Amino acid sequence: MDNLSAGQALVRSHRGAEGPWRTAWRKLRADRAAIMAFGVLVLITAASLAAPLYARYVAETDPFATNLNGEVVIHGETRQVLEPSTEGLGLGFTPLGPTWDFGPYMLGADNQGRDVAARLLYGGRNSLLIAGAAALICLGLATLLGVVSGFFGGLVDTLLSRILDVLWAFPIFLLAISLSIVLITQSITIGPIEIRSGSLWLPIFIIGIVYVPYVARPIRGHVLSLMQAEFVTAAIGIGASPWRILLYDILPNVITRVIVFVPLILALNMMTESSLSFLSIGVQPPDASWGTIIQDGQGLLYSRPIVALAPGLAIVISVLALNILGDGVRDALDPKSSIRVA
């Protein structure tokens, strides 16, 4: 009778045990810093997605059209969007400064008379889109190459490792800038797919490629360590097929490592996109991103610094939130890892 009770208690304990994903979610929820960072990212994403609504109903202006002779009513006073300069010889014009009101030109105007706040939201939408799509390309290719290289080994591993070594040998920004300069004026044709110059898919493709070695190599090393694990050795010993081992033993353990990389690659992609766009070899007009807005405000640092500071601050907050969230995800899913964005 006692043995039966003990067996029933063991069964109940086994049924109530948490699975690995539920355990990871519980650990992540307990990390207040990670949850706050996730909330900040949700707010930034929601605000960026609402860019058309803000431009139409709040700013009431087209953020991509020049407005050199425009006027706006602020606190009952009609003011020019580009005001005559009062500095030096009084030559030229100075863009309207921030009104700090939830309405037209809340963050002021740039040197083309465009609403900075509206452009900031549109730029955030493109920056987040490029970073996210490039992360999917990077993680997809890196996972494929890392798993195939580590699992099959031999000549396949040697060939793929040498290709990754060639990409690894180039500094990231030098490789990204070189590819952007070469491809920015021409289209890319990959089978039935054509990426035209000026398309957002061009920086997505370039940024998605340059970080592949930095993800594929750790995944390859993780697969090699898994191949020596006892549960894989046991599966081989009972006659399990290679595909069964790959699908049920290797990939589930690799997925957690890939998830850890997601916020970190997003942060790197966002910084890379902003750098390329600032150099005019990323997002092309009439589209905007946080990097292009910083470039627009470069000549206004002394008169209207908010034009460049606003997108720069948005980049800093987003990257910081992604790093904090990445640390939380790493601690929840892979506590032995030490991957961080420098």
JSON list of C-alpha atoms in Angstrom, two decimals, residues 124-341:
[
{"chain": "A", "resi": 124, "resn": "GLY", "atom": "CA", "xyz": [11.76, 54.04, -36.93]},
{"chain": "A", "resi": 125, "resn": "ARG", "atom": "CA", "xyz": [9.38, 51.90, -38.96]},
{"chain": "A", "resi": 126, "resn": "ASN", "atom": "CA", "xyz": [11.99, 51.40, -41.69]},
{"chain": "A", "resi": 127, "resn": "SER", "atom": "CA", "xyz": [14.86, 50.89, -39.22]},
{"chain": "A", "resi": 128, "resn": "LEU", "atom": "CA", "xyz": [12.91, 48.22, -37.32]},
{"chain": "A", "resi": 129, "resn": "LEU", "atom": "CA", "xyz": [11.78, 46.58, -40.57]},
{"chain": "A", "resi": 130, "resn": "ILE", "atom": "CA", "xyz": [15.31, 46.38, -41.94]},
{"chain": "A", "resi": 131, "resn": "ALA", "atom": "CA", "xyz": [16.76, 45.13, -38.64]},
{"chain": "A", "resi": 132, "resn": "GLY", "atom": "CA", "xyz": [14.05, 42.48, -38.25]},
{"chain": "A", "resi": 133, "resn": "ALA", "atom": "CA", "xyz": [14.11, 41.19, -41.83]},
{"chain": "A", "resi": 134, "resn": "ALA", "atom": "CA", "xyz": [17.92, 41.13, -41.89]},
{"chain": "A", "resi": 135, "resn": "ALA", "atom": "CA", "xyz": [17.88, 39.19, -38.60]},
{"chain": "A", "resi": 136, "resn": "LEU", "atom": "CA", "xyz": [15.59, 36.55, -40.13]},
{"chain": "A", "resi": 137, "resn": "ILE", "atom": "CA", "xyz": [17.90, 36.17, -43.13]},
{"chain": "A", "resi": 138, "resn": "CYS", "atom": "CA", "xyz": [21.03, 36.08, -40.96]},
{"chain": "A", "resi": 139, "resn": "LEU", "atom": "CA", "xyz": [19.70, 33.61, -38.40]},
{"chain": "A", "resi": 140, "resn": "GLY", "atom": "CA", "xyz": [18.12, 31.39, -41.07]},
{"chain": "A", "resi": 141, "resn": "LEU", "atom": "CA", "xyz": [21.32, 31.11, -43.14]},
{"chain": "A", "resi": 142, "resn": "ALA", "atom": "CA", "xyz": [23.56, 30.85, -40.07]},
{"chain": "A", "resi": 143, "resn": "THR", "atom": "CA", "xyz": [21.45, 28.06, -38.55]},
{"chain": "A", "resi": 144, "resn": "LEU", "atom": "CA", "xyz": [21.41, 26.14, -41.82]},
{"chain": "A", "resi": 145, "resn": "LEU", "atom": "CA", "xyz": [25.16, 26.46, -42.37]},
{"chain": "A", "resi": 146, "resn": "GLY", "atom": "CA", "xyz": [26.07, 25.80, -38.74]},
{"chain": "A", "resi": 147, "resn": "VAL", "atom": "CA", "xyz": [23.88, 22.72, -38.36]},
{"chain": "A", "resi": 148, "resn": "VAL", "atom": "CA", "xyz": [24.89, 21.20, -41.71]},
{"chain": "A", "resi": 149, "resn": "SER", "atom": "CA", "xyz": [28.58, 21.88, -41.06]},
{"chain": "A", "resi": 150, "resn": "GLY", "atom": "CA", "xyz": [28.61, 20.50, -37.52]},
{"chain": "A", "resi": 151, "resn": "PHE", "atom": "CA", "xyz": [26.30, 17.53, -38.13]},
{"chain": "A", "resi": 152, "resn": "PHE", "atom": "CA", "xyz": [27.73, 16.11, -41.35]},
{"chain": "A", "resi": 153, "resn": "GLY", "atom": "CA", "xyz": [31.38, 17.04, -40.74]},
{"chain": "A", "resi": 154, "resn": "GLY", "atom": "CA", "xyz": [34.11, 15.87, -43.09]},
{"chain": "A", "resi": 155, "resn": "LEU", "atom": "CA", "xyz": [34.41, 17.58, -46.48]},
{"chain": "A", "resi": 156, "resn": "VAL", "atom": "CA", "xyz": [31.12, 19.45, -45.98]},
{"chain": "A", "resi": 157, "resn": "ASP", "atom": "CA", "xyz": [32.37, 20.93, -42.72]},
{"chain": "A", "resi": 158, "resn": "THR", "atom": "CA", "xyz": [35.72, 21.88, -44.24]},
{"chain": "A", "resi": 159, "resn": "LEU", "atom": "CA", "xyz": [34.16, 23.60, -47.27]},
{"chain": "A", "resi": 160, "resn": "LEU", "atom": "CA", "xyz": [31.56, 25.57, -45.30]},
{"chain": "A", "resi": 161, "resn": "SER", "atom": "CA", "xyz": [34.07, 26.51, -42.62]},
{"chain": "A", "resi": 162, "resn": "ARG", "atom": "CA", "xyz": [36.46, 27.97, -45.21]},
{"chain": "A", "resi": 163, "resn": "ILE", "atom": "CA", "xyz": [33.64, 30.02, -46.76]},
{"chain": "A", "resi": 164, "resn": "LEU", "atom": "CA", "xyz": [32.74, 31.38, -43.33]},
{"chain": "A", "resi": 165, "resn": "ASP", "atom": "CA", "xyz": [36.41, 32.10, -42.64]},
{"chain": "A", "resi": 166, "resn": "VAL", "atom": "CA", "xyz": [36.61, 34.24, -45.79]},
{"chain": "A", "resi": 167, "resn": "LEU", "atom": "CA", "xyz": [33.63, 36.32, -44.66]},
{"chain": "A", "resi": 168, "resn": "TRP", "atom": "CA", "xyz": [35.01, 36.41, -41.12]},
{"chain": "A", "resi": 169, "resn": "ALA", "atom": "CA", "xyz": [38.31, 37.88, -42.39]},
{"chain": "A", "resi": 170, "resn": "PHE", "atom": "CA", "xyz": [36.61, 41.12, -43.50]},
{"chain": "A", "resi": 171, "resn": "PRO", "atom": "CA", "xyz": [35.77, 43.78, -40.89]},
{"chain": "A", "resi": 172, "resn": "ILE", "atom": "CA", "xyz": [31.98, 43.96, -40.67]},
{"chain": "A", "resi": 173, "resn": "PHE", "atom": "CA", "xyz": [31.52, 47.62, -41.54]},
{"chain": "A", "resi": 174, "resn": "LEU", "atom": "CA", "xyz": [34.14, 47.50, -44.30]},
{"chain": "A", "resi": 175, "resn": "LEU", "atom": "CA", "xyz": [32.36, 44.54, -45.90]},
{"chain": "A", "resi": 176, "resn": "ALA", "atom": "CA", "xyz": [28.93, 46.17, -45.50]},
{"chain": "A", "resi": 177, "resn": "ILE", "atom": "CA", "xyz": [30.13, 49.50, -46.93]},
{"chain": "A", "resi": 178, "resn": "SER", "atom": "CA", "xyz": [31.89, 47.78, -49.84]},
{"chain": "A", "resi": 179, "resn": "LEU", "atom": "CA", "xyz": [28.80, 45.74, -50.75]},
{"chain": "A", "resi": 180, "resn": "SER", "atom": "CA", "xyz": [26.56, 48.81, -50.42]},
{"chain": "A", "resi": 181, "resn": "ILE", "atom": "CA", "xyz": [28.74, 50.96, -52.66]},
{"chain": "A", "resi": 182, "resn": "VAL", "atom": "CA", "xyz": [28.88, 48.25, -55.33]},
{"chain": "A", "resi": 183, "resn": "LEU", "atom": "CA", "xyz": [25.18, 47.34, -55.23]},
{"chain": "A", "resi": 184, "resn": "ILE", "atom": "CA", "xyz": [23.55, 50.70, -54.48]},
{"chain": "A", "resi": 185, "resn": "THR", "atom": "CA", "xyz": [23.41, 51.72, -58.16]},
{"chain": "A", "resi": 186, "resn": "GLN", "atom": "CA", "xyz": [22.41, 48.39, -59.66]},
{"chain": "A", "resi": 187, "resn": "SER", "atom": "CA", "xyz": [19.89, 45.64, -59.18]},
{"chain": "A", "resi": 188, "resn": "ILE", "atom": "CA", "xyz": [20.53, 42.17, -57.77]},
{"chain": "A", "resi": 189, "resn": "THR", "atom": "CA", "xyz": [19.03, 39.19, -59.56]},
{"chain": "A", "resi": 190, "resn": "ILE", "atom": "CA", "xyz": [18.89, 35.86, -57.72]},
{"chain": "A", "resi": 191, "resn": "GLY", "atom": "CA", "xyz": [16.95, 33.46, -59.91]},
{"chain": "A", "resi": 192, "resn": "PRO", "atom": "CA", "xyz": [13.40, 34.79, -60.22]},
{"chain": "A", "resi": 193, "resn": "ILE", "atom": "CA", "xyz": [14.02, 37.37, -57.46]},
{"chain": "A", "resi": 194, "resn": "GLU", "atom": "CA", "xyz": [15.16, 40.86, -58.44]},
{"chain": "A", "resi": 195, "resn": "ILE", "atom": "CA", "xyz": [16.18, 43.49, -55.86]},
{"chain": "A", "resi": 196, "resn": "ARG", "atom": "CA", "xyz": [16.19, 46.92, -57.47]},
{"chain": "A", "resi": 197, "resn": "SER", "atom": "CA", "xyz": [18.55, 49.72, -56.48]},
{"chain": "A", "resi": 198, "resn": "GLY", "atom": "CA", "xyz": [16.99, 51.98, -53.88]},
{"chain": "A", "resi": 199, "resn": "SER", "atom": "CA", "xyz": [14.81, 49.17, -52.51]},
{"chain": "A", "resi": 200, "resn": "LEU", "atom": "CA", "xyz": [14.74, 48.54, -48.77]},
{"chain": "A", "resi": 201, "resn": "TRP", "atom": "CA", "xyz": [15.55, 44.93, -49.56]},
{"chain": "A", "resi": 202, "resn": "LEU", "atom": "CA", "xyz": [19.07, 45.97, -50.59]},
{"chain": "A", "resi": 203, "resn": "PRO", "atom": "CA", "xyz": [20.26, 46.98, -47.09]},
{"chain": "A", "resi": 204, "resn": "ILE", "atom": "CA", "xyz": [18.25, 44.06, -45.69]},
{"chain": "A", "resi": 205, "resn": "PHE", "atom": "CA", "xyz": [20.17, 41.64, -47.92]},
{"chain": "A", "resi": 206, "resn": "ILE", "atom": "CA", "xyz": [23.57, 43.20, -47.21]},
{"chain": "A", "resi": 207, "resn": "ILE", "atom": "CA", "xyz": [23.13, 43.40, -43.43]},
{"chain": "A", "resi": 208, "resn": "GLY", "atom": "CA", "xyz": [21.65, 39.91, -43.33]},
{"chain": "A", "resi": 209, "resn": "ILE", "atom": "CA", "xyz": [24.76, 38.47, -45.01]},
{"chain": "A", "resi": 210, "resn": "VAL", "atom": "CA", "xyz": [27.60, 40.19, -43.15]},
{"chain": "A", "resi": 211, "resn": "TYR", "atom": "CA", "xyz": [26.70, 38.79, -39.71]},
{"chain": "A", "resi": 212, "resn": "VAL", "atom": "CA", "xyz": [26.17, 35.18, -40.81]},
{"chain": "A", "resi": 213, "resn": "PRO", "atom": "CA", "xyz": [29.68, 33.96, -39.80]},
{"chain": "A", "resi": 214, "resn": "TYR", "atom": "CA", "xyz": [29.31, 35.46, -36.32]},
{"chain": "A", "resi": 215, "resn": "VAL", "atom": "CA", "xyz": [26.22, 33.32, -35.69]},
{"chain": "A", "resi": 216, "resn": "ALA", "atom": "CA", "xyz": [27.05, 30.23, -37.77]},
{"chain": "A", "resi": 217, "resn": "ARG", "atom": "CA", "xyz": [30.36, 29.50, -36.04]},
{"chain": "A", "resi": 218, "resn": "PRO", "atom": "CA", "xyz": [28.93, 29.33, -32.48]},
{"chain": "A", "resi": 219, "resn": "ILE", "atom": "CA", "xyz": [26.05, 27.19, -33.75]},
{"chain": "A", "resi": 220, "resn": "ARG", "atom": "CA", "xyz": [28.49, 24.86, -35.50]},
{"chain": "A", "resi": 221, "resn": "GLY", "atom": "CA", "xyz": [30.50, 24.53, -32.28]},
{"chain": "A", "resi": 222, "resn": "HIS", "atom": "CA", "xyz": [27.32, 23.84, -30.31]},
{"chain": "A", "resi": 223, "resn": "VAL", "atom": "CA", "xyz": [26.29, 21.11, -32.78]},
{"chain": "A", "resi": 224, "resn": "LEU", "atom": "CA", "xyz": [29.74, 19.51, -32.52]},
{"chain": "A", "resi": 225, "resn": "SER", "atom": "CA", "xyz": [29.41, 19.41, -28.73]},
{"chain": "A", "resi": 226, "resn": "LEU", "atom": "CA", "xyz": [25.91, 17.94, -29.01]},
{"chain": "A", "resi": 227, "resn": "MET", "atom": "CA", "xyz": [27.21, 15.18, -31.29]},
{"chain": "A", "resi": 228, "resn": "GLN", "atom": "CA", "xyz": [29.42, 14.04, -28.39]},
{"chain": "A", "resi": 229, "resn": "ALA", "atom": "CA", "xyz": [26.58, 14.17, -25.84]},
{"chain": "A", "resi": 230, "resn": "GLU", "atom": "CA", "xyz": [25.41, 10.97, -24.17]},
{"chain": "A", "resi": 231, "resn": "PHE", "atom": "CA", "xyz": [21.83, 11.18, -25.44]},
{"chain": "A", "resi": 232, "resn": "VAL", "atom": "CA", "xyz": [23.06, 11.39, -29.06]},
{"chain": "A", "resi": 233, "resn": "THR", "atom": "CA", "xyz": [25.47, 8.52, -28.48]},
{"chain": "A", "resi": 234, "resn": "ALA", "atom": "CA", "xyz": [22.60, 6.49, -27.02]},
{"chain": "A", "resi": 235, "resn": "ALA", "atom": "CA", "xyz": [20.38, 7.30, -30.01]},
{"chain": "A", "resi": 236, "resn": "ILE", "atom": "CA", "xyz": [23.11, 6.12, -32.37]},
{"chain": "A", "resi": 237, "resn": "GLY", "atom": "CA", "xyz": [23.56, 2.98, -30.28]},
{"chain": "A", "resi": 238, "resn": "ILE", "atom": "CA", "xyz": [19.89, 1.97, -30.57]},
{"chain": "A", "resi": 239, "resn": "GLY", "atom": "CA", "xyz": [20.03, 2.41, -34.36]},
{"chain": "A", "resi": 240, "resn": "ALA", "atom": "CA", "xyz": [18.27, 5.75, -34.79]},
{"chain": "A", "resi": 241, "resn": "SER", "atom": "CA", "xyz": [18.60, 7.19, -38.29]},
{"chain": "A", "resi": 242, "resn": "PRO", "atom": "CA", "xyz": [20.72, 10.34, -38.85]},
{"chain": "A", "resi": 243, "resn": "TRP", "atom": "CA", "xyz": [17.64, 12.34, -39.85]},
{"chain": "A", "resi": 244, "resn": "ARG", "atom": "CA", "xyz": [15.82, 11.27, -36.70]},
{"chain": "A", "resi": 245, "resn": "ILE", "atom": "CA", "xyz": [18.80, 12.38, -34.59]},
{"chain": "A", "resi": 246, "resn": "LEU", "atom": "CA", "xyz": [18.99, 15.68, -36.46]},
{"chain": "A", "resi": 247, "resn": "LEU", "atom": "CA", "xyz": [15.28, 16.50, -36.13]},
{"chain": "A", "resi": 248, "resn": "TYR", "atom": "CA", "xyz": [14.60, 15.25, -32.59]},
{"chain": "A", "resi": 249, "resn": "ASP", "atom": "CA", "xyz": [17.93, 15.53, -30.78]},
{"chain": "A", "resi": 250, "resn": "ILE", "atom": "CA", "xyz": [20.03, 18.26, -32.43]},
{"chain": "A", "resi": 251, "resn": "LEU", "atom": "CA", "xyz": [17.59, 20.91, -33.71]},
{"chain": "A", "resi": 252, "resn": "PRO", "atom": "CA", "xyz": [15.55, 21.30, -30.48]},
{"chain": "A", "resi": 253, "resn": "ASN", "atom": "CA", "xyz": [18.77, 22.05, -28.61]},
{"chain": "A", "resi": 254, "resn": "VAL", "atom": "CA", "xyz": [19.99, 24.44, -31.31]},
{"chain": "A", "resi": 255, "resn": "ILE", "atom": "CA", "xyz": [16.76, 26.44, -31.38]},
{"chain": "A", "resi": 256, "resn": "THR", "atom": "CA", "xyz": [17.35, 27.78, -27.86]},
{"chain": "A", "resi": 257, "resn": "ARG", "atom": "CA", "xyz": [20.79, 29.03, -28.90]},
{"chain": "A", "resi": 258, "resn": "VAL", "atom": "CA", "xyz": [19.30, 30.73, -31.97]},
{"chain": "A", "resi": 259, "resn": "ILE", "atom": "CA", "xyz": [16.61, 32.45, -29.87]},
{"chain": "A", "resi": 260, "resn": "VAL", "atom": "CA", "xyz": [19.34, 33.87, -27.62]},
{"chain": "A", "resi": 261, "resn": "PHE", "atom": "CA", "xyz": [20.90, 35.50, -30.68]},
{"chain": "A", "resi": 262, "resn": "VAL", "atom": "CA", "xyz": [17.68, 37.23, -31.82]},
{"chain": "A", "resi": 263, "resn": "PRO", "atom": "CA", "xyz": [17.74, 40.44, -29.72]},
{"chain": "A", "resi": 264, "resn": "LEU", "atom": "CA", "xyz": [21.51, 40.76, -30.06]},
{"chain": "A", "resi": 265, "resn": "ILE", "atom": "CA", "xyz": [21.46, 40.48, -33.85]},
{"chain": "A", "resi": 266, "resn": "LEU", "atom": "CA", "xyz": [18.56, 42.95, -33.97]},
{"chain": "A", "resi": 267, "resn": "ALA", "atom": "CA", "xyz": [20.68, 45.48, -32.06]},
{"chain": "A", "resi": 268, "resn": "LEU", "atom": "CA", "xyz": [23.69, 44.95, -34.33]},
{"chain": "A", "resi": 269, "resn": "ASN", "atom": "CA", "xyz": [21.53, 45.21, -37.45]},
{"chain": "A", "resi": 270, "resn": "MET", "atom": "CA", "xyz": [19.97, 48.45, -36.24]},
{"chain": "A", "resi": 271, "resn": "MET", "atom": "CA", "xyz": [23.37, 50.06, -35.64]},
{"chain": "A", "resi": 272, "resn": "THR", "atom": "CA", "xyz": [24.70, 48.84, -38.99]},
{"chain": "A", "resi": 273, "resn": "GLU", "atom": "CA", "xyz": [21.67, 50.12, -40.90]},
{"chain": "A", "resi": 274, "resn": "SER", "atom": "CA", "xyz": [21.92, 53.52, -39.22]},
{"chain": "A", "resi": 275, "resn": "SER", "atom": "CA", "xyz": [25.61, 53.74, -40.09]},
{"chain": "A", "resi": 276, "resn": "LEU", "atom": "CA", "xyz": [25.04, 52.85, -43.75]},
{"chain": "A", "resi": 277, "resn": "SER", "atom": "CA", "xyz": [22.11, 55.25, -44.06]},
{"chain": "A", "resi": 278, "resn": "PHE", "atom": "CA", "xyz": [24.13, 58.05, -42.43]},
{"chain": "A", "resi": 279, "resn": "LEU", "atom": "CA", "xyz": [26.75, 57.49, -45.15]},
{"chain": "A", "resi": 280, "resn": "SER", "atom": "CA", "xyz": [24.02, 57.65, -47.85]},
{"chain": "A", "resi": 281, "resn": "ILE", "atom": "CA", "xyz": [24.58, 54.02, -48.87]},
{"chain": "A", "resi": 282, "resn": "GLY", "atom": "CA", "xyz": [21.69, 52.51, -46.93]},
{"chain": "A", "resi": 283, "resn": "VAL", "atom": "CA", "xyz": [18.08, 53.67, -47.09]},
{"chain": "A", "resi": 284, "resn": "GLN", "atom": "CA", "xyz": [17.60, 55.93, -50.11]},
{"chain": "A", "resi": 285, "resn": "PRO", "atom": "CA", "xyz": [15.23, 58.91, -50.55]},
{"chain": "A", "resi": 286, "resn": "PRO", "atom": "CA", "xyz": [12.29, 59.30, -50.45]},
{"chain": "A", "resi": 287, "resn": "ASP", "atom": "CA", "xyz": [12.36, 56.64, -47.70]},
{"chain": "A", "resi": 288, "resn": "ALA", "atom": "CA", "xyz": [13.75, 57.60, -44.31]},
{"chain": "A", "resi": 289, "resn": "SER", "atom": "CA", "xyz": [15.42, 55.84, -41.41]},
{"chain": "A", "resi": 290, "resn": "TRP", "atom": "CA", "xyz": [16.97, 57.00, -38.16]},
{"chain": "A", "resi": 291, "resn": "GLY", "atom": "CA", "xyz": [20.35, 57.10, -39.90]},
{"chain": "A", "resi": 292, "resn": "THR", "atom": "CA", "xyz": [19.16, 59.34, -42.74]},
{"chain": "A", "resi": 293, "resn": "ILE", "atom": "CA", "xyz": [17.48, 61.72, -40.26]},
{"chain": "A", "resi": 294, "resn": "ILE", "atom": "CA", "xyz": [20.76, 62.06, -38.34]},
{"chain": "A", "resi": 295, "resn": "GLN", "atom": "CA", "xyz": [22.42, 62.94, -41.63]},
{"chain": "A", "resi": 296, "resn": "ASP", "atom": "CA", "xyz": [19.71, 65.55, -42.31]},
{"chain": "A", "resi": 297, "resn": "GLY", "atom": "CA", "xyz": [20.40, 67.13, -38.93]},
{"chain": "A", "resi": 298, "resn": "GLN", "atom": "CA", "xyz": [24.17, 67.15, -39.27]},
{"chain": "A", "resi": 299, "resn": "GLY", "atom": "CA", "xyz": [24.20, 70.72, -40.58]},
{"chain": "A", "resi": 300, "resn": "LEU", "atom": "CA", "xyz": [21.77, 71.88, -37.87]},
{"chain": "A", "resi": 301, "resn": "LEU", "atom": "CA", "xyz": [23.72, 70.75, -34.79]},
{"chain": "A", "resi": 302, "resn": "TYR", "atom": "CA", "xyz": [24.27, 74.31, -33.59]},
{"chain": "A", "resi": 303, "resn": "SER", "atom": "CA", "xyz": [20.89, 75.83, -34.48]},
{"chain": "A", "resi": 304, "resn": "ARG", "atom": "CA", "xyz": [18.44, 72.90, -34.21]},
{"chain": "A", "resi": 305, "resn": "PRO", "atom": "CA", "xyz": [20.32, 69.97, -32.56]},
{"chain": "A", "resi": 306, "resn": "ILE", "atom": "CA", "xyz": [17.06, 68.10, -31.86]},
{"chain": "A", "resi": 307, "resn": "VAL", "atom": "CA", "xyz": [16.90, 67.05, -35.53]},
{"chain": "A", "resi": 308, "resn": "ALA", "atom": "CA", "xyz": [19.94, 64.80, -35.07]},
{"chain": "A", "resi": 309, "resn": "LEU", "atom": "CA", "xyz": [19.60, 64.10, -31.35]},
{"chain": "A", "resi": 310, "resn": "ALA", "atom": "CA", "xyz": [16.06, 62.66, -31.54]},
{"chain": "A", "resi": 311, "resn": "PRO", "atom": "CA", "xyz": [16.89, 59.73, -33.88]},
{"chain": "A", "resi": 312, "resn": "GLY", "atom": "CA", "xyz": [20.23, 59.22, -32.13]},
{"chain": "A", "resi": 313, "resn": "LEU", "atom": "CA", "xyz": [18.44, 58.92, -28.80]},
{"chain": "A", "resi": 314, "resn": "ALA", "atom": "CA", "xyz": [15.92, 56.52, -30.36]},
{"chain": "A", "resi": 315, "resn": "ILE", "atom": "CA", "xyz": [18.78, 54.30, -31.54]},
{"chain": "A", "resi": 316, "resn": "VAL", "atom": "CA", "xyz": [20.46, 54.35, -28.12]},
{"chain": "A", "resi": 317, "resn": "ILE", "atom": "CA", "xyz": [17.24, 53.47, -26.28]},
{"chain": "A", "resi": 318, "resn": "SER", "atom": "CA", "xyz": [16.35, 50.68, -28.74]},
{"chain": "A", "resi": 319, "resn": "VAL", "atom": "CA", "xyz": [19.82, 49.10, -28.70]},
{"chain": "A", "resi": 320, "resn": "LEU", "atom": "CA", "xyz": [20.05, 49.36, -24.90]},
{"chain": "A", "resi": 321, "resn": "ALA", "atom": "CA", "xyz": [16.62, 47.73, -24.52]},
{"chain": "A", "resi": 322, "resn": "LEU", "atom": "CA", "xyz": [17.59, 44.94, -26.92]},
{"chain": "A", "resi": 323, "resn": "ASN", "atom": "CA", "xyz": [20.81, 44.28, -24.99]},
{"chain": "A", "resi": 324, "resn": "ILE", "atom": "CA", "xyz": [18.96, 44.10, -21.67]},
{"chain": "A", "resi": 325, "resn": "LEU", "atom": "CA", "xyz": [16.31, 41.83, -23.18]},
{"chain": "A", "resi": 326, "resn": "GLY", "atom": "CA", "xyz": [19.03, 39.69, -24.76]},
{"chain": "A", "resi": 327, "resn": "ASP", "atom": "CA", "xyz": [20.71, 39.21, -21.39]},
{"chain": "A", "resi": 328, "resn": "GLY", "atom": "CA", "xyz": [17.38, 38.16, -19.89]},
{"chain": "A", "resi": 329, "resn": "VAL", "atom": "CA", "xyz": [16.65, 35.70, -22.69]},
{"chain": "A", "resi": 330, "resn": "ARG", "atom": "CA", "xyz": [20.16, 34.29, -22.43]},
{"chain": "A", "resi": 331, "resn": "ASP", "atom": "CA", "xyz": [19.86, 33.77, -18.68]},
{"chain": "A", "resi": 332, "resn": "ALA", "atom": "CA", "xyz": [16.47, 32.09, -19.13]},
{"chain": "A", "resi": 333, "resn": "LEU", "atom": "CA", "xyz": [17.35, 29.79, -22.03]},
{"chain": "A", "resi": 334, "resn": "ASP", "atom": "CA", "xyz": [21.12, 29.37, -22.00]},
{"chain": "A", "resi": 335, "resn": "PRO", "atom": "CA", "xyz": [22.62, 30.42, -18.64]},
{"chain": "A", "resi": 336, "resn": "LYS", "atom": "CA", "xyz": [26.03, 28.95, -19.52]},
{"chain": "A", "resi": 337, "resn": "SER", "atom": "CA", "xyz": [26.44, 31.25, -22.54]},
{"chain": "A", "resi": 338, "resn": "SER", "atom": "CA", "xyz": [28.31, 34.55, -22.35]},
{"chain": "A", "resi": 339, "resn": "ILE", "atom": "CA", "xyz": [27.20, 36.19, -25.62]},
{"chain": "A", "resi": 340, "resn": "ARG", "atom": "CA", "xyz": [26.91, 39.95, -25.47]},
{"chain": "A", "resi": 341, "resn": "VAL", "atom": "CA", "xyz": [26.95, 42.88, -27.89]}
]
